[in-house]
């Protein structure tokens, strides 16, 4: 988790609310490949929508493990 702010935000949201329906993350840098794959897995495991807005696009991770950017 060190150095990946979006992972820390998602982990904190899951600690505060064990069964969230929606998580939104806004950051000013690009999302790395590791964080992208991790967020897809978490969205599938937790069955929640996760939206990550980075410098270039908006990634919408669906509960089925898919991302809007494919």
mmCIF file of N, CA and C in Angstrom:
data_model
loop_
_atom_site.group_PDB
_atom_site.id
_atom_site.type_symbol
_atom_site.label_atom_id
_atom_site.label_comp_id
_atom_site.label_asym_id
_atom_site.label_seq_id
_atom_site.Cartn_x
_atom_site.Cartn_y
_atom_site.Cartn_z
ATOM 1 N N UNK A 1 0.795 -1.209 0.000
ATOM 2 C CA UNK A 1 0.000 0.000 0.000
ATOM 3 C C UNK A 1 0.836 1.271 0.000
ATOM 4 N N UNK A 2 2.123 1.136 0.295
ATOM 5 C CA UNK A 2 2.959 2.331 0.374
ATOM 6 C C UNK A 2 3.105 2.986 -0.986
ATOM 7 N N UNK A 3 2.858 4.278 -1.041
ATOM 8 C CA UNK A 3 3.048 5.038 -2.262
ATOM 9 C C UNK A 3 1.879 5.033 -3.221
ATOM 10 N N UNK A 4 0.843 4.306 -2.912
ATOM 11 C CA UNK A 4 -0.328 4.239 -3.785
ATOM 12 C C UNK A 4 -1.521 4.826 -3.039
ATOM 13 N N UNK A 5 -1.751 6.103 -3.243
ATOM 14 C CA UNK A 5 -2.759 6.819 -2.464
ATOM 15 C C UNK A 5 -4.160 6.288 -2.692
ATOM 16 N N UNK A 6 -4.494 5.857 -3.927
ATOM 17 C CA UNK A 6 -5.842 5.380 -4.178
ATOM 18 C C UNK A 6 -6.122 4.076 -3.439
ATOM 19 N N UNK A 7 -5.102 3.238 -3.268
ATOM 20 C CA UNK A 7 -5.284 2.016 -2.499
ATOM 21 C C UNK A 7 -5.544 2.330 -1.038
ATOM 22 N N UNK A 8 -4.840 3.324 -0.513
ATOM 23 C CA UNK A 8 -5.060 3.730 0.878
ATOM 24 C C UNK A 8 -6.470 4.288 1.078
ATOM 25 N N UNK A 9 -6.953 5.062 0.117
ATOM 26 C CA UNK A 9 -8.298 5.632 0.213
ATOM 27 C C UNK A 9 -9.348 4.534 0.177
ATOM 28 N N UNK A 10 -9.179 3.568 -0.703
ATOM 29 C CA UNK A 10 -10.135 2.464 -0.798
ATOM 30 C C UNK A 10 -10.120 1.636 0.485
ATOM 31 N N UNK A 11 -8.929 1.345 1.013
ATOM 32 C CA UNK A 11 -8.817 0.585 2.263
ATOM 33 C C UNK A 11 -9.475 1.334 3.418
ATOM 34 N N UNK A 12 -9.258 2.627 3.497
ATOM 35 C CA UNK A 12 -9.872 3.423 4.564
ATOM 36 C C UNK A 12 -11.396 3.420 4.446
ATOM 37 N N UNK A 13 -11.915 3.532 3.227
ATOM 38 C CA UNK A 13 -13.360 3.476 3.031
ATOM 39 C C UNK A 13 -13.927 2.134 3.458
ATOM 40 N N UNK A 14 -13.228 1.052 3.168
ATOM 41 C CA UNK A 14 -13.707 -0.277 3.544
ATOM 42 C C UNK A 14 -13.649 -0.498 5.052
ATOM 43 N N UNK A 15 -12.704 0.153 5.722
ATOM 44 C CA UNK A 15 -12.637 0.058 7.185
ATOM 45 C C UNK A 15 -13.775 0.846 7.809
ATOM 46 N N UNK A 16 -14.032 2.046 7.297
ATOM 47 C CA UNK A 16 -15.078 2.897 7.865
ATOM 48 C C UNK A 16 -16.477 2.367 7.600
ATOM 49 N N UNK A 17 -16.696 1.821 6.411
ATOM 50 C CA UNK A 17 -18.004 1.286 6.050
ATOM 51 C C UNK A 17 -17.789 -0.100 5.434
ATOM 52 N N UNK A 18 -18.037 -1.170 6.192
ATOM 53 C CA UNK A 18 -17.716 -2.519 5.727
ATOM 54 C C UNK A 18 -18.422 -2.958 4.445
ATOM 55 N N UNK A 19 -19.610 -2.438 4.160
ATOM 56 C CA UNK A 19 -20.339 -2.840 2.949
ATOM 57 C C UNK A 19 -20.762 -1.606 2.154
ATOM 58 N N UNK A 20 -19.799 -0.902 1.534
ATOM 59 C CA UNK A 20 -20.160 0.306 0.798
ATOM 60 C C UNK A 20 -20.842 -0.026 -0.521
ATOM 61 N N UNK A 21 -21.695 0.870 -0.976
ATOM 62 C CA UNK A 21 -22.329 0.727 -2.289
ATOM 63 C C UNK A 21 -21.536 1.481 -3.353
ATOM 64 N N UNK A 22 -20.796 2.519 -2.924
ATOM 65 C CA UNK A 22 -20.133 3.407 -3.867
ATOM 66 C C UNK A 22 -18.905 4.016 -3.201
ATOM 67 N N UNK A 23 -17.779 4.010 -3.901
ATOM 68 C CA UNK A 23 -16.549 4.658 -3.433
ATOM 69 C C UNK A 23 -16.053 5.544 -4.560
ATOM 70 N N UNK A 24 -15.704 6.795 -4.226
ATOM 71 C CA UNK A 24 -15.188 7.722 -5.228
ATOM 72 C C UNK A 24 -13.812 8.208 -4.800
ATOM 73 N N UNK A 25 -12.857 8.144 -5.728
ATOM 74 C CA UNK A 25 -11.481 8.565 -5.476
ATOM 75 C C UNK A 25 -11.107 9.594 -6.538
ATOM 76 N N UNK A 26 -10.527 10.713 -6.105
ATOM 77 C CA UNK A 26 -10.058 11.749 -7.026
ATOM 78 C C UNK A 26 -8.577 11.956 -6.758
ATOM 79 N N UNK A 27 -7.775 11.875 -7.824
ATOM 80 C CA UNK A 27 -6.340 12.106 -7.673
ATOM 81 C C UNK A 27 -5.828 12.871 -8.879
ATOM 82 N N UNK A 28 -4.678 13.516 -8.721
ATOM 83 C CA UNK A 28 -4.157 14.350 -9.793
ATOM 84 C C UNK A 28 -3.057 13.669 -10.609
ATOM 85 N N UNK A 29 -2.811 12.387 -10.357
ATOM 86 C CA UNK A 29 -1.824 11.619 -11.119
ATOM 87 C C UNK A 29 -2.516 10.469 -11.841
ATOM 88 N N UNK A 30 -1.805 9.838 -12.755
ATOM 89 C CA UNK A 30 -2.363 8.690 -13.480
ATOM 90 C C UNK A 30 -2.462 7.480 -12.560
ATOM 91 N N UNK A 31 -3.374 6.584 -12.855
ATOM 92 C CA UNK A 31 -3.526 5.341 -12.115
ATOM 93 C C UNK A 31 -2.562 4.316 -12.713
ATOM 94 N N UNK A 32 -1.735 3.699 -11.875
ATOM 95 C CA UNK A 32 -0.783 2.698 -12.374
ATOM 96 C C UNK A 32 -1.513 1.380 -12.643
ATOM 97 N N UNK A 33 -0.877 0.491 -13.363
ATOM 98 C CA UNK A 33 -1.481 -0.783 -13.726
ATOM 99 C C UNK A 33 -1.813 -1.652 -12.528
ATOM 100 N N UNK A 34 -0.936 -1.646 -11.533
ATOM 101 C CA UNK A 34 -1.173 -2.430 -10.325
ATOM 102 C C UNK A 34 -2.427 -1.948 -9.604
ATOM 103 N N UNK A 35 -2.560 -0.647 -9.441
ATOM 104 C CA UNK A 35 -3.734 -0.084 -8.765
ATOM 105 C C UNK A 35 -5.006 -0.334 -9.569
ATOM 106 N N UNK A 36 -4.900 -0.296 -10.889
ATOM 107 C CA UNK A 36 -6.052 -0.540 -11.749
ATOM 108 C C UNK A 36 -6.559 -1.969 -11.551
ATOM 109 N N UNK A 37 -5.659 -2.937 -11.580
ATOM 110 C CA UNK A 37 -6.052 -4.339 -11.390
ATOM 111 C C UNK A 37 -6.577 -4.588 -9.979
ATOM 112 N N UNK A 38 -5.927 -3.992 -8.985
ATOM 113 C CA UNK A 38 -6.356 -4.151 -7.598
ATOM 114 C C UNK A 38 -7.765 -3.597 -7.399
ATOM 115 N N UNK A 39 -8.056 -2.448 -7.988
ATOM 116 C CA UNK A 39 -9.368 -1.826 -7.833
ATOM 117 C C UNK A 39 -10.445 -2.673 -8.507
ATOM 118 N N UNK A 40 -10.125 -3.286 -9.647
ATOM 119 C CA UNK A 40 -11.080 -4.182 -10.304
ATOM 120 C C UNK A 40 -11.417 -5.365 -9.403
ATOM 121 N N UNK A 41 -10.403 -5.936 -8.761
ATOM 122 C CA UNK A 41 -10.626 -7.080 -7.884
ATOM 123 C C UNK A 41 -11.445 -6.685 -6.661
ATOM 124 N N UNK A 42 -11.127 -5.547 -6.067
ATOM 125 C CA UNK A 42 -11.868 -5.088 -4.883
ATOM 126 C C UNK A 42 -13.321 -4.802 -5.228
ATOM 127 N N UNK A 43 -13.579 -4.195 -6.378
ATOM 128 C CA UNK A 43 -14.957 -3.922 -6.786
ATOM 129 C C UNK A 43 -15.731 -5.221 -6.948
ATOM 130 N N UNK A 44 -15.085 -6.247 -7.453
ATOM 131 C CA UNK A 44 -15.752 -7.535 -7.635
ATOM 132 C C UNK A 44 -15.983 -8.238 -6.300
ATOM 133 N N UNK A 45 -14.994 -8.218 -5.426
ATOM 134 C CA UNK A 45 -15.127 -8.876 -4.120
ATOM 135 C C UNK A 45 -16.186 -8.189 -3.262
ATOM 136 N N UNK A 46 -16.130 -6.861 -3.200
ATOM 137 C CA UNK A 46 -17.042 -6.102 -2.338
ATOM 138 C C UNK A 46 -18.400 -5.832 -2.985
ATOM 139 N N UNK A 47 -18.527 -6.113 -4.290
ATOM 140 C CA UNK A 47 -19.773 -5.874 -5.023
ATOM 141 C C UNK A 47 -20.239 -4.423 -4.880
ATOM 142 N N UNK A 48 -19.328 -3.498 -5.168
ATOM 143 C CA UNK A 48 -19.654 -2.080 -5.098
ATOM 144 C C UNK A 48 -19.081 -1.362 -6.317
ATOM 145 N N UNK A 49 -19.627 -0.188 -6.596
ATOM 146 C CA UNK A 49 -19.116 0.658 -7.673
ATOM 147 C C UNK A 49 -17.975 1.502 -7.120
ATOM 148 N N UNK A 50 -16.882 1.569 -7.854
ATOM 149 C CA UNK A 50 -15.747 2.405 -7.478
ATOM 150 C C UNK A 50 -15.434 3.305 -8.668
ATOM 151 N N UNK A 51 -15.385 4.607 -8.416
ATOM 152 C CA UNK A 51 -15.060 5.569 -9.456
ATOM 153 C C UNK A 51 -13.738 6.226 -9.080
ATOM 154 N N UNK A 52 -12.768 6.144 -9.988
ATOM 155 C CA UNK A 52 -11.462 6.765 -9.769
ATOM 156 C C UNK A 52 -11.240 7.773 -10.890
ATOM 157 N N UNK A 53 -11.126 9.036 -10.521
ATOM 158 C CA UNK A 53 -10.848 10.085 -11.501
ATOM 159 C C UNK A 53 -9.373 10.437 -11.407
ATOM 160 N N UNK A 54 -8.651 10.237 -12.501
ATOM 161 C CA UNK A 54 -7.232 10.586 -12.509
ATOM 162 C C UNK A 54 -7.002 11.769 -13.438
ATOM 163 N N UNK A 55 -5.760 12.019 -13.797
ATOM 164 C CA UNK A 55 -5.407 13.194 -14.589
ATOM 165 C C UNK A 55 -5.998 13.164 -15.992
ATOM 166 N N UNK A 56 -6.202 11.984 -16.562
ATOM 167 C CA UNK A 56 -6.640 11.888 -17.955
ATOM 168 C C UNK A 56 -8.061 11.408 -18.159
ATOM 169 N N UNK A 57 -8.563 10.565 -17.288
ATOM 170 C CA UNK A 57 -9.880 9.975 -17.522
ATOM 171 C C UNK A 57 -10.558 9.593 -16.221
ATOM 172 N N UNK A 58 -11.772 9.126 -16.365
ATOM 173 C CA UNK A 58 -12.541 8.629 -15.227
ATOM 174 C C UNK A 58 -12.694 7.123 -15.408
ATOM 175 N N UNK A 59 -12.260 6.375 -14.418
ATOM 176 C CA UNK A 59 -12.391 4.924 -14.434
ATOM 177 C C UNK A 59 -13.590 4.560 -13.563
ATOM 178 N N UNK A 60 -14.536 3.837 -14.124
ATOM 179 C CA UNK A 60 -15.688 3.356 -13.372
ATOM 180 C C UNK A 60 -15.557 1.841 -13.280
ATOM 181 N N UNK A 61 -15.299 1.353 -12.056
ATOM 182 C CA UNK A 61 -15.149 -0.081 -11.824
ATOM 183 C C UNK A 61 -16.494 -0.629 -11.363
ATOM 184 N N UNK A 62 -16.998 -1.604 -12.088
ATOM 185 C CA UNK A 62 -18.314 -2.168 -11.832
ATOM 186 C C UNK A 62 -18.214 -3.382 -10.928
ATOM 187 N N UNK A 63 -19.317 -3.755 -10.272
ATOM 188 C CA UNK A 63 -19.299 -4.916 -9.365
ATOM 189 C C UNK A 63 -18.966 -6.246 -10.055
ATOM 190 N N UNK A 64 -19.045 -6.310 -11.368
ATOM 191 C CA UNK A 64 -18.678 -7.551 -12.060
ATOM 192 C C UNK A 64 -17.181 -7.628 -12.369
ATOM 193 N N UNK A 65 -16.393 -6.642 -11.936
ATOM 194 C CA UNK A 65 -14.955 -6.648 -12.128
ATOM 195 C C UNK A 65 -14.496 -5.988 -13.411
ATOM 196 N N UNK A 66 -15.367 -5.336 -14.127
ATOM 197 C CA UNK A 66 -15.017 -4.648 -15.377
ATOM 198 C C UNK A 66 -14.730 -3.174 -15.108
ATOM 199 N N UNK A 67 -13.950 -2.567 -15.997
ATOM 200 C CA UNK A 67 -13.676 -1.131 -15.933
ATOM 201 C C UNK A 67 -14.229 -0.471 -17.190
ATOM 202 N N UNK A 68 -14.622 0.771 -17.060
ATOM 203 C CA UNK A 68 -15.188 1.491 -18.205
ATOM 204 C C UNK A 68 -14.159 1.739 -19.301
ATOM 205 N N UNK A 69 -12.876 1.730 -18.990
ATOM 206 C CA UNK A 69 -11.839 1.981 -19.998
ATOM 207 C C UNK A 69 -11.433 0.703 -20.741
ATOM 208 N N UNK A 70 -11.793 -0.454 -20.214
ATOM 209 C CA UNK A 70 -11.464 -1.767 -20.791
ATOM 210 C C UNK A 70 -9.991 -1.878 -21.080
#
